[in-house]
Coordinates of C-alpha atoms in Angstrom, one line a residue:
M744 CA -16.5 23.7 20.0
R745 CA -17.0 24.1 16.2
Q746 CA -17.4 27.9 16.5
Q747 CA -14.3 28.1 18.7
F748 CA -12.4 26.1 16.1
L749 CA -13.6 28.4 13.2
K750 CA -12.6 31.4 15.1
A751 CA -9.3 30.1 16.0
F752 CA -8.5 28.8 12.5
C753 CA -9.6 32.0 10.7
G754 CA -7.5 34.0 13.1
L755 CA -4.5 31.9 12.6
L756 CA -4.9 31.8 8.8
L757 CA -5.3 35.6 8.5
T758 CA -2.2 35.9 10.8
A759 CA -0.2 33.6 8.5
L760 CA -1.3 35.7 5.5
A761 CA 0.0 38.8 7.2
S762 CA 3.3 37.1 8.0
T763 CA 2.7 37.4 11.8
V764 CA 5.2 35.1 13.5
N765 CA 3.4 33.5 16.4
C766 CA 0.2 33.0 18.3
A767 CA 1.1 35.3 21.1
E768 CA 0.9 38.3 18.7
L769 CA -2.6 37.5 17.6
P770 CA -5.0 40.4 18.2
T771 CA -7.8 39.7 20.8
P772 CA -10.4 39.1 19.5
T773 CA -9.2 38.1 16.0
L774 CA -11.6 39.6 13.5
A775 CA -13.3 37.3 11.0
P776 CA -12.5 37.7 7.3
G777 CA -15.8 39.5 6.7
Y778 CA -14.4 42.6 8.3
G779 CA -11.5 42.9 6.0
D780 CA -10.5 42.6 2.4
L781 CA -11.0 39.2 0.8
Q782 CA -7.7 37.4 0.7
F783 CA -8.2 35.8 -2.6
T784 CA -9.9 36.6 -5.9
A785 CA -13.5 35.5 -5.9
P786 CA -14.4 33.5 -9.0
P787 CA -16.5 35.3 -11.6
P788 CA -20.3 34.9 -11.1
D789 CA -20.7 33.4 -14.5
S790 CA -18.2 30.6 -13.8
Y791 CA -20.1 28.6 -11.4
T792 CA -23.6 27.6 -10.4
L793 CA -24.8 27.3 -6.8
P794 CA -26.5 24.1 -5.9
L795 CA -30.0 23.7 -4.5
L796 CA -29.8 23.1 -0.7
G797 CA -33.4 22.8 0.1
Q798 CA -36.7 24.7 0.3
A799 CA -36.6 27.9 2.4
Q800 CA -39.1 27.2 5.2
D801 CA -41.9 29.6 6.3
G802 CA -42.8 30.9 9.8
K803 CA -44.8 33.5 11.6
V804 CA -42.9 36.7 12.4
L805 CA -43.6 40.3 13.4
D806 CA -42.3 43.4 11.5
V807 CA -41.0 46.5 13.4
E808 CA -44.6 47.9 13.6
G809 CA -45.8 44.8 15.3
H810 CA -47.8 43.6 12.3
D811 CA -48.1 39.8 11.7
T812 CA -46.5 38.5 8.6
T813 CA -44.6 35.4 7.4
L814 CA -41.2 34.7 6.0
H815 CA -42.7 33.5 2.8
T816 CA -44.8 36.7 2.4
L817 CA -41.6 38.7 2.7
M818 CA -39.6 36.5 0.4
A819 CA -42.3 36.8 -2.3
S820 CA -41.9 40.6 -2.7
K821 CA -41.7 41.3 -6.5
S822 CA -39.1 43.0 -8.7
K823 CA -40.2 43.4 -12.3
G824 CA -42.6 40.6 -11.9
S825 CA -40.2 38.1 -10.2
N826 CA -39.6 37.4 -6.6
K827 CA -36.5 39.0 -5.0
I828 CA -33.3 37.1 -4.0
V829 CA -33.2 37.1 -0.1
I830 CA -30.4 37.1 2.4
L831 CA -31.7 35.8 5.7
S832 CA -29.7 36.3 8.9
F833 CA -30.5 35.3 12.5
I834 CA -29.3 37.6 15.4
Y835 CA -30.0 39.0 18.8
A836 CA -29.7 42.6 19.4
T837 CA -27.5 42.5 22.6
C838 CA -24.9 40.0 21.1
S839 CA -21.4 41.1 22.1
D840 CA -19.4 38.5 20.2
V841 CA -17.7 40.6 17.4
N842 CA -17.6 37.4 15.2
G843 CA -21.2 36.5 15.9
C844 CA -24.3 38.5 15.2
P845 CA -22.4 41.8 14.7
L846 CA -20.4 40.2 11.9
A847 CA -23.6 39.2 10.0
T848 CA -25.0 42.7 10.4
T849 CA -21.7 44.3 9.4
V850 CA -21.5 42.2 6.2
L851 CA -25.1 43.0 5.2
H852 CA -24.5 46.7 5.9
K853 CA -21.4 46.6 3.6
I854 CA -23.6 45.0 0.9
N855 CA -26.2 47.7 1.4
S856 CA -23.6 50.4 1.0
R857 CA -21.8 48.7 -2.0
L858 CA -25.1 48.2 -3.9
Q859 CA -25.7 52.0 -4.0
K860 CA -23.4 51.8 -7.0
E861 CA -25.4 48.9 -8.5
P862 CA -29.0 50.1 -8.2
E863 CA -30.4 47.5 -10.7
L864 CA -28.9 44.7 -8.7
A865 CA -30.1 46.3 -5.4
K866 CA -33.7 46.2 -6.8
K867 CA -33.5 42.4 -7.0
L868 CA -32.3 41.8 -3.4
R869 CA -34.0 41.9 0.0
L870 CA -32.4 41.5 3.5
L871 CA -34.3 39.8 6.3
T872 CA -32.9 39.9 9.8
L873 CA -34.7 37.8 12.4
S874 CA -34.1 37.9 16.2
F875 CA -34.0 34.7 18.1
N876 CA -34.5 36.5 21.4
P877 CA -38.2 37.6 21.3
K878 CA -38.3 38.3 25.0
H879 CA -35.9 41.2 24.7
D880 CA -36.1 42.0 21.0
T881 CA -39.6 43.4 20.6
P882 CA -40.7 45.1 17.4
T883 CA -39.8 48.4 19.0
Q884 CA -36.4 47.2 19.9
M885 CA -35.8 45.8 16.4
K886 CA -36.9 49.1 14.9
H887 CA -34.4 50.9 17.0
Y888 CA -31.7 48.3 16.2
G889 CA -32.3 48.7 12.4
E890 CA -32.7 52.5 12.2
S891 CA -29.1 53.3 11.5
L892 CA -28.6 50.3 9.3
K893 CA -31.5 50.7 6.8
Q894 CA -29.9 53.7 5.2
G895 CA -29.1 52.6 1.7
V896 CA -30.9 51.2 -1.4
L897 CA -31.9 47.8 -0.1
E898 CA -35.1 46.7 1.4
W899 CA -34.0 45.5 4.8
D900 CA -36.6 44.1 7.3
F901 CA -35.8 43.5 10.9
L902 CA -38.1 40.9 12.4
T903 CA -39.0 39.2 15.6
T904 CA -41.6 36.8 16.8
R905 CA -44.4 36.8 19.4
S906 CA -42.9 34.1 21.5
E907 CA -40.3 31.3 21.7
Q908 CA -43.1 28.9 20.8
E909 CA -43.6 30.7 17.4
L910 CA -39.7 31.0 17.0
N911 CA -38.7 27.5 17.7
P912 CA -40.2 25.9 14.5
I913 CA -38.3 28.4 12.4
L914 CA -35.0 27.7 14.2
T915 CA -35.5 24.0 13.7
A916 CA -36.3 24.4 10.0
Y917 CA -33.1 26.4 9.4
Q918 CA -31.0 24.1 11.7
Q919 CA -30.2 26.9 14.0
N920 CA -28.9 25.4 17.3
I921 CA -29.5 28.2 19.8
Q922 CA -28.6 27.6 23.5
K923 CA -29.3 30.0 26.3
I924 CA -26.5 30.8 28.6
Y925 CA -27.2 30.7 32.4
D926 CA -24.9 32.0 35.2
D927 CA -23.6 29.9 38.1
K928 CA -26.9 30.4 39.9
G929 CA -29.0 29.2 37.1
H930 CA -30.3 32.7 36.0
D931 CA -30.8 33.5 32.3
T932 CA -28.0 35.9 31.3
G933 CA -29.8 37.1 28.2
T934 CA -27.0 35.8 26.0
F935 CA -26.8 32.8 23.7
S936 CA -24.4 30.3 22.2
H937 CA -25.0 29.7 18.5
V938 CA -23.2 28.8 15.3
L939 CA -23.4 31.7 12.8
R940 CA -25.3 30.9 9.7
V941 CA -26.6 33.3 7.0
Y942 CA -28.8 32.0 4.1
L943 CA -28.9 33.0 0.4
I944 CA -32.4 32.3 -1.0
D945 CA -33.3 32.5 -4.6
E946 CA -36.4 33.9 -6.2
H947 CA -38.0 30.4 -6.1
Q948 CA -37.5 30.3 -2.3
Q949 CA -34.7 27.7 -2.6
I950 CA -31.7 27.9 -0.3
R951 CA -28.6 28.2 -2.6
N952 CA -25.8 28.8 -0.1
I953 CA -25.2 28.9 3.7
Y954 CA -22.4 31.1 5.0
S955 CA -20.5 30.4 8.2
L956 CA -17.9 32.5 9.9
S957 CA -15.1 31.6 7.5
F958 CA -16.9 32.5 4.3
L959 CA -19.3 35.4 5.3
H960 CA -17.8 38.2 3.2
P961 CA -19.6 40.8 1.1
D962 CA -17.4 40.0 -2.0
I963 CA -18.5 36.4 -1.9
L964 CA -22.1 37.2 -1.2
I965 CA -22.4 39.7 -4.0
N966 CA -20.8 37.4 -6.5
D967 CA -23.1 34.6 -5.4
I968 CA -26.1 36.9 -5.8
K969 CA -25.0 37.7 -9.3
S970 CA -24.6 34.0 -10.1
L971 CA -28.3 33.6 -9.4
L972 CA -29.4 36.2 -12.0
P973 CA -30.8 35.0 -15.3
K974 CA -27.9 34.5 -17.8
P975 CA -27.9 36.4 -21.0
S976 CA -29.5 34.3 -23.8
V977 CA -27.1 32.8 -26.3
K978 CA -27.6 32.1 -29.9
T979 CA -26.0 28.6 -29.9
P980 CA -28.1 25.9 -28.5
Q981 CA -27.0 24.4 -25.3
T982 CA -26.2 20.7 -25.2
Q983 CA -28.4 18.9 -22.6
P984 CA -27.0 16.0 -20.6
K985 CA -28.1 12.7 -22.1
K986 CA -29.1 9.5 -20.4
I987 CA -27.5 6.3 -21.7
D988 CA -28.8 2.8 -22.0
A989 CA -28.5 1.6 -18.4
L990 CA -27.2 -1.8 -19.4
K991 CA -24.9 -0.6 -22.2
T992 CA -21.6 -0.9 -20.3
V993 CA -22.7 -4.2 -18.6
R994 CA -23.9 -6.1 -21.7
H995 CA -21.1 -4.8 -23.9
P996 CA -18.1 -3.8 -21.7
P997 CA -15.9 -1.3 -23.5
L998 CA -12.8 -2.6 -25.4
G999 CA -10.2 -3.7 -22.9
L1000 CA -12.5 -4.9 -20.1
P1001 CA -13.7 -8.5 -19.4
P1002 CA -17.4 -9.4 -18.8
V1003 CA -18.9 -7.6 -15.9
P1004 CA -19.2 -9.9 -12.8
F1005 CA -22.2 -9.6 -10.5
P1006 CA -23.5 -11.9 -7.7
K1007 CA -26.1 -14.6 -8.4
N1008 CA -28.5 -13.1 -5.9
N1009 CA -28.3 -9.6 -7.5
P1010 CA -28.7 -9.9 -11.3
I1011 CA -28.5 -6.6 -13.1
S1012 CA -31.7 -4.8 -14.3
P1013 CA -32.6 -1.4 -15.6
E1014 CA -34.9 -0.9 -12.6
K1015 CA -32.2 -1.6 -10.1
I1016 CA -29.7 0.6 -11.9
S1017 CA -32.2 3.5 -12.1
L1018 CA -33.0 3.2 -8.3
G1019 CA -29.3 2.9 -7.4
K1020 CA -28.5 6.0 -9.4
K1021 CA -31.3 7.9 -7.6
L1022 CA -29.9 6.8 -4.2
F1023 CA -26.3 7.7 -5.2
F1024 CA -27.2 11.3 -5.8
D1025 CA -29.6 11.7 -2.9
R1026 CA -28.4 14.0 -0.1
R1027 CA -31.2 12.8 2.1
L1028 CA -29.3 9.6 2.7
S1029 CA -27.1 11.6 5.1
L1030 CA -28.0 12.5 8.7
N1031 CA -28.5 16.2 7.9
N1032 CA -29.7 15.9 4.3
T1033 CA -26.6 17.6 2.9
M1034 CA -24.3 14.7 1.7
S1035 CA -24.7 12.2 -1.0
C1036 CA -22.4 9.6 -2.3
A1037 CA -21.9 11.8 -5.4
M1038 CA -20.4 14.6 -3.3
C1039 CA -17.3 12.7 -2.6
H1040 CA -17.3 10.7 -5.8
I1041 CA -17.9 13.6 -8.2
A1042 CA -18.8 12.4 -11.8
D1043 CA -16.9 15.1 -13.6
Q1044 CA -13.9 14.7 -11.4
G1045 CA -13.3 11.0 -12.2
F1046 CA -15.9 9.9 -9.6
T1047 CA -13.4 11.1 -7.0
N1048 CA -12.6 14.6 -5.8
N1049 CA -9.8 16.4 -7.4
Q1050 CA -9.9 19.4 -5.1
M1051 CA -9.2 17.5 -1.8
A1052 CA -6.4 15.2 -0.6
T1053 CA -8.8 13.5 1.8
A1054 CA -12.5 13.5 1.9
V1055 CA -14.8 15.8 3.9
G1056 CA -17.9 14.4 5.4
A1057 CA -21.1 15.7 7.0
E1058 CA -20.7 19.0 8.8
G1059 CA -17.2 19.3 7.5
R1060 CA -15.9 16.4 9.4
T1061 CA -12.5 15.1 8.3
V1062 CA -12.1 11.8 6.6
R1063 CA -8.5 10.5 6.8
R1064 CA -8.4 8.9 3.3
N1065 CA -8.7 10.0 -0.3
S1066 CA -12.0 9.3 -2.1
P1067 CA -11.2 6.4 -4.5
S1068 CA -12.5 6.6 -8.0
L1069 CA -15.5 4.4 -8.8
Y1070 CA -14.6 3.8 -12.4
N1071 CA -14.6 0.0 -13.1
S1072 CA -15.4 -0.8 -9.5
A1073 CA -17.4 -3.8 -10.7
Y1074 CA -14.2 -5.6 -11.2
F1075 CA -12.6 -5.0 -7.8
T1076 CA -12.4 -7.9 -5.4
L1077 CA -11.2 -5.7 -2.5
L1078 CA -12.9 -2.5 -1.6
F1079 CA -11.8 0.5 0.4
H1080 CA -8.1 1.4 0.6
D1081 CA -7.5 -1.3 3.2
G1082 CA -9.6 -4.0 1.4
R1083 CA -12.0 -4.4 4.3
E1084 CA -14.9 -5.3 2.1
T1085 CA -15.3 -7.7 -0.9
E1086 CA -18.8 -6.9 -2.3
L1087 CA -20.3 -3.7 -3.5
E1088 CA -23.6 -4.6 -1.9
Q1089 CA -21.9 -4.5 1.5
Q1090 CA -19.5 -1.7 0.9
V1091 CA -22.1 1.0 0.6
W1092 CA -23.2 0.9 4.2
L1093 CA -19.9 1.8 5.8
P1094 CA -19.9 5.5 4.5
L1095 CA -23.7 5.6 5.2
L1096 CA -23.1 4.9 8.9
T1097 CA -19.7 6.3 9.6
H1098 CA -19.8 9.4 11.8
N1099 CA -17.4 11.5 9.8
E1100 CA -18.9 10.5 6.4
M1101 CA -22.8 10.5 6.0
A1102 CA -23.2 10.1 9.8
N1103 CA -26.5 8.2 9.9
P1104 CA -27.1 6.7 13.4
S1105 CA -28.4 3.3 12.3
I1106 CA -29.6 1.3 9.3
G1107 CA -33.2 1.7 10.4
Y1108 CA -32.8 5.4 10.3
V1109 CA -31.9 5.3 6.7
I1110 CA -34.6 2.9 5.7
D1111 CA -37.3 4.9 7.6
K1112 CA -36.1 8.1 5.7
I1113 CA -36.4 6.3 2.4
N1114 CA -39.8 4.9 3.2
N1115 CA -41.0 8.3 4.3
S1116 CA -39.9 10.0 1.0
T1117 CA -42.9 9.9 -1.3
D1118 CA -40.7 9.9 -4.4
Y1119 CA -39.4 6.3 -3.5
A1120 CA -42.9 4.9 -3.3
G1121 CA -43.1 1.7 -5.3
L1122 CA -39.5 1.8 -6.6
F1123 CA -38.1 -1.0 -4.4
Q1124 CA -41.1 -3.2 -5.2
K1125 CA -40.6 -2.6 -8.9
A1126 CA -36.9 -3.4 -8.8
F1127 CA -36.8 -6.2 -6.2
K1128 CA -40.4 -7.2 -5.5
K1129 CA -39.7 -6.4 -1.8
P1130 CA -39.4 -3.2 0.2
A1131 CA -36.4 -1.0 1.1
S1132 CA -34.1 -2.8 3.4
M1133 CA -30.4 -3.1 4.3
E1134 CA -30.2 -5.7 1.5
T1135 CA -32.0 -4.0 -1.3
V1136 CA -30.5 -0.5 -0.7
G1137 CA -27.0 -2.1 -1.0
M1138 CA -28.1 -4.0 -4.1
A1139 CA -29.5 -1.0 -5.8
L1140 CA -26.4 1.2 -5.2
A1141 CA -24.1 -1.7 -6.3
S1142 CA -26.1 -2.1 -9.5
Y1143 CA -25.5 1.5 -10.5
E1144 CA -21.9 1.4 -9.6
R1145 CA -21.4 -1.7 -11.8
T1146 CA -22.4 0.4 -14.8
L1147 CA -19.5 2.9 -14.4
N1148 CA -17.2 1.0 -16.7
S1149 CA -14.8 3.0 -18.8
A1150 CA -12.2 1.7 -21.3
N1151 CA -11.7 1.7 -25.1
S1152 CA -8.7 4.1 -24.5
P1153 CA -6.0 4.7 -27.0
F1154 CA -4.0 1.9 -25.2
D1155 CA -6.9 -0.5 -25.6
R1156 CA -7.3 0.3 -29.3
W1157 CA -3.6 -0.3 -29.8
Q1158 CA -3.3 -3.4 -27.6
Y1159 CA -6.7 -5.2 -28.2
G1160 CA -8.1 -3.4 -31.3
H1161 CA -4.8 -3.8 -33.1
D1162 CA -4.9 -0.1 -34.3
T1163 CA -1.2 0.6 -35.0
Q1164 CA -2.0 4.4 -35.1
A1165 CA -3.6 4.5 -31.6
L1166 CA -0.4 5.0 -29.7
D1167 CA 2.4 7.4 -30.9
E1168 CA 6.0 6.4 -30.5
K1169 CA 6.4 8.3 -27.2
A1170 CA 3.4 6.3 -25.7
Q1171 CA 4.8 3.0 -27.1
R1172 CA 8.1 3.7 -25.3
G1173 CA 6.2 4.4 -22.1
L1174 CA 4.3 1.1 -22.4
Q1175 CA 7.6 -0.7 -22.8
L1176 CA 8.8 0.9 -19.6
F1177 CA 5.5 0.2 -17.9
T1178 CA 5.8 -3.6 -18.6
G1179 CA 9.7 -3.6 -18.4
K1180 CA 12.2 -1.4 -16.6
A1181 CA 9.7 0.5 -14.5
G1182 CA 7.9 -2.8 -13.4
C1183 CA 4.5 -1.1 -13.1
S1184 CA 2.6 -4.0 -14.6
Q1185 CA 3.7 -6.3 -11.8
C1186 CA 0.9 -4.7 -9.7
H1187 CA -1.1 -2.8 -12.4
T1188 CA -1.6 -5.9 -14.5
I1189 CA -2.2 -6.3 -18.2
A1190 CA -3.7 -9.6 -19.4
D1191 CA -3.8 -11.1 -22.9
K1192 CA -7.5 -10.2 -23.6
Y1193 CA -8.2 -7.4 -21.1
A1194 CA -6.4 -5.1 -18.7
L1195 CA -7.7 -4.1 -15.2
F1196 CA -4.4 -2.3 -14.4
T1197 CA -4.8 -3.7 -10.8
D1198 CA -3.8 -7.1 -9.3
N1199 CA -6.6 -6.5 -6.7
G1200 CA -3.9 -6.9 -4.1
L1201 CA -2.4 -4.9 -1.2
H1202 CA 1.2 -3.5 -1.0
N1203 CA 3.3 -1.4 1.3
T1204 CA 5.0 1.2 -0.9
G1205 CA 6.1 3.4 2.0
V1206 CA 3.5 6.2 1.5
G1207 CA 1.6 5.1 4.7
Y1208 CA 4.9 4.7 6.7
Q1209 CA 6.0 8.2 5.6
D1210 CA 2.8 9.7 6.7
A1211 CA 2.9 8.1 10.1
M1212 CA 6.6 8.1 10.9
V1213 CA 8.5 10.8 8.9
S1214 CA 8.6 14.4 10.0
K1215 CA 6.4 16.7 7.9
D1216 CA 7.2 20.0 6.3
T1217 CA 7.2 23.0 8.5
K1218 CA 4.8 24.7 6.0
Q1219 CA 1.6 23.3 4.6
N1220 CA -0.6 24.3 1.7
V1221 CA -4.1 25.6 2.8
Q1222 CA -6.8 25.9 0.2
L1223 CA -8.7 29.1 0.3
A1224 CA -10.8 28.6 -2.9
P1225 CA -10.6 26.4 -6.0
D1226 CA -7.0 26.6 -7.1
V1227 CA -6.1 29.2 -4.5
F1228 CA -3.6 28.1 -1.9
V1229 CA -1.4 29.7 0.7
K1230 CA 1.6 28.4 2.7
V1231 CA 0.8 28.3 6.5
D1232 CA 3.1 27.3 9.3
A1233 CA 2.2 23.7 10.2
K1234 CA 2.3 24.5 13.9
L1235 CA -0.4 27.1 13.6
I1236 CA -2.6 24.5 11.8
D1237 CA -1.8 21.8 14.5
S1238 CA -2.7 24.1 17.3
V1239 CA -6.4 24.3 16.1
S1240 CA -6.7 20.9 14.6
E1241 CA -7.9 17.6 15.8
T1242 CA -5.0 15.2 16.6
K1243 CA -4.6 13.1 13.5
S1244 CA -4.9 9.3 14.1
N1245 CA -2.3 7.1 12.5
D1246 CA -3.4 5.1 9.5
L1247 CA -1.9 1.6 9.5
G1248 CA -3.7 0.3 6.4
R1249 CA -4.5 -3.4 6.2
Y1250 CA -3.1 -3.9 9.7
E1251 CA -6.3 -2.4 11.1
I1252 CA -8.3 -5.3 9.5
T1253 CA -6.0 -8.2 10.1
Q1254 CA -4.0 -7.1 13.2
D1255 CA -1.0 -8.7 11.5
P1256 CA 2.1 -6.6 12.0
Q1257 CA 3.3 -7.6 8.5
D1258 CA 0.3 -5.8 7.1
R1259 CA 1.2 -2.4 8.4
W1260 CA 0.8 0.3 5.8
K1261 CA -0.4 -2.1 3.1
Y1262 CA -3.0 -0.6 0.8
K1263 CA -5.1 -1.8 -2.2
T1264 CA -3.6 -1.4 -5.7
P1265 CA -5.8 1.1 -7.5
S1266 CA -6.6 0.7 -11.2
L1267 CA -4.7 3.1 -13.5
R1268 CA -7.7 3.4 -16.0
N1269 CA -8.6 7.1 -16.3
I1270 CA -5.7 7.9 -14.1
N1271 CA -5.1 11.4 -15.5
L1272 CA -8.7 12.3 -14.2
T1273 CA -8.4 11.1 -10.7
A1274 CA -5.7 13.2 -8.9
P1275 CA -4.6 13.5 -6.2
Y1276 CA -3.1 10.1 -5.8
M1277 CA -2.3 7.5 -3.1
H1278 CA -4.6 6.6 -0.2
N1279 CA -3.9 9.9 1.5
G1280 CA -4.0 12.1 -1.5
S1281 CA -0.4 13.1 -0.8
L1282 CA 0.8 13.1 -4.4
A1283 CA -0.7 15.8 -6.5
S1284 CA 0.3 14.8 -10.0
L1285 CA 1.5 11.9 -12.1
K1286 CA 5.0 13.4 -12.1
D1287 CA 5.0 13.2 -8.4
V1288 CA 3.9 9.5 -8.4
I1289 CA 6.5 8.6 -11.0
A1290 CA 9.2 10.4 -9.0
F1291 CA 8.1 8.6 -5.8
Y1292 CA 8.4 5.2 -7.3
N1293 CA 11.6 6.2 -9.2
Q1294 CA 13.3 6.8 -5.8
G1295 CA 12.1 3.4 -4.6
G1296 CA 9.2 4.5 -2.4
V1297 CA 10.1 5.1 1.3
A1298 CA 12.2 2.5 3.0
N1299 CA 10.6 0.6 6.0
E1300 CA 10.8 -2.9 7.4
N1301 CA 7.6 -4.0 5.6
L1302 CA 8.3 -2.4 2.2
D1303 CA 7.0 -4.6 -0.6
P1304 CA 10.0 -6.3 -2.3
L1305 CA 8.7 -5.1 -5.7
I1306 CA 9.3 -1.5 -4.6
K1307 CA 12.9 -0.5 -5.5
P1308 CA 14.7 2.4 -7.3
L1309 CA 13.9 2.4 -11.0
H1310 CA 16.7 4.5 -12.3
L1311 CA 14.6 6.1 -14.9
N1312 CA 16.1 9.1 -16.7
P1313 CA 14.1 12.3 -17.3
E1314 CA 13.2 11.3 -20.8
E1315 CA 11.9 7.9 -19.6
T1316 CA 9.8 9.5 -16.9
Q1317 CA 8.2 11.7 -19.5
D1318 CA 7.5 8.7 -21.8
L1319 CA 6.0 6.8 -18.9
E1320 CA 3.7 9.8 -17.9
H1321 CA 2.7 10.1 -21.6
F1322 CA 1.7 6.5 -21.7
L1323 CA -0.4 6.9 -18.5
N1324 CA -2.3 9.6 -20.1
Q1325 CA -3.4 7.2 -22.8
L1326 CA -5.5 5.1 -20.4
T1327 CA -8.5 7.4 -20.5
G1328 CA -11.7 5.7 -21.7
N1329 CA -13.6 7.1 -24.7
N1330 CA -16.9 7.0 -22.9
V1331 CA -16.0 9.2 -19.9
Q1332 CA -18.0 12.2 -21.2
E1333 CA -21.0 9.8 -21.8
L1334 CA -20.9 8.6 -18.2
M1335 CA -20.5 12.1 -16.9
E1336 CA -23.5 13.4 -18.8
D1337 CA -25.6 10.5 -17.7
A1338 CA -24.8 11.3 -14.1
Q1339 CA -26.0 14.8 -14.6
T1340 CA -29.5 13.5 -15.4
A1341 CA -29.9 12.1 -12.0
P1342 CA -32.4 13.7 -9.6
I1343 CA -30.9 15.3 -6.5
G1344 CA -32.7 14.3 -3.4
D1345 CA -34.1 17.3 -1.5
M1346 CA -35.4 18.0 1.9
Q1347 CA -39.1 17.6 2.2

């Protein structure tokens, strides 16, 4: 099903880009992006760093001469004293799906041809193509398969195995789900159903990227390969991320925040914070070892995700709501957009167990995984004097989240520090609007001695009603790459998309019709760091948010009585936006750098 979806979506997307008018005119089969020109400009190799996705696993294989060898032996071939970068693909020689094995082979062949013009880069790369059909794809057959493809500058090894028994551990290690296809009489057809995956492996035998149908393109791979090369040395010293005192923001909250509350049964400690931080960034806490809390709540994106309106969970599963920022979550009395939880200790388990988030099948599964990870040995005893459990995992994660307190913004220094220079005249006018004509402070509260900028309540502003009940635009933005979007006919997207379930907000918790489309009031602290906005990420900028409230939200029978047209003129909307930009805490960079010191859990 997933492969059919990817094929369909890629075809529809490419069709939209070519201004083709309807599905009936799609070519059959629709070719994957890897066969054509890249439809967007790939980011420069020196502008990003690929994450570590796990150790590339070993396995027994045969080369085209029938000699025994191993994947690690082949990966360890040297180039100027260092191991080579490897691209590993899985195929079977008789595959007839043009967007399956032939696509992988075609893309690698294009790379082989392209790198004739970059011989120095070619010396640093090796291609490994392994068959998952050892019964048919003997060494002789693989030799024949590769003869016409090996012409070029790259080392390209075509491999097979002695038997399925030797093959299966390799397929399992690389999460290759291969299913034989049988005819109606139960006979093996010699064909397979599988999801295309190609692996980029660095010189340390670490997986750095996994390419599926949609993203397998020579331009992308070559740029990714270049991103793994050593960067030129620079004369200026590089600033290393710094850890902060774990209790700093708890013992001494930044100006503008009250004392940090925490439950009596979970007093804060450095050991709990350190353990919670480790858990927060650990991808092993998801079913398939790929998702951590930090992948939806990204530290340098306001502990939310600036690139996605709604979150994406394990295996690309859609989450229907936006990732809320975790800044100052210690002060929230309602958690999740619909307020379904009231304690951080309890909140953490919902994303851990939800199928479209981290997808773990049970609490015990998570606890067993932690207990079987040697790097957690003794940490729970040290922090809690008891082993890992549902209770202590929740307590540890909550302890780390209670340290993400950020304030001492220009507003705080003006309001509570009595610094008359902290806000300029434009911001002061914006504050007057915020507490007066615009009425923002009725929900985003400011107290005498501190400001949480939330009433910790729930309100119907019309956003949820509009999403569920109002017709949508005929064209939708589709993101191809960071900051690269294209308009696509909504009908094309709907034809290959899962039917979207309605989001009724607080009603889903209380079953009270009066609670339809009520959502929690978010804090406005650090608001210019946490776009997109609203529970569904439907408003991309602060300008959009102000315009939405200026028009009085969206009318519906349960619209909160506080929501009404504001009648702000253009100058007033600019003043209000300028004020909102003064709510960024002065310790944001410090919290971001501290997050970068966290270990990232890896597959063992």
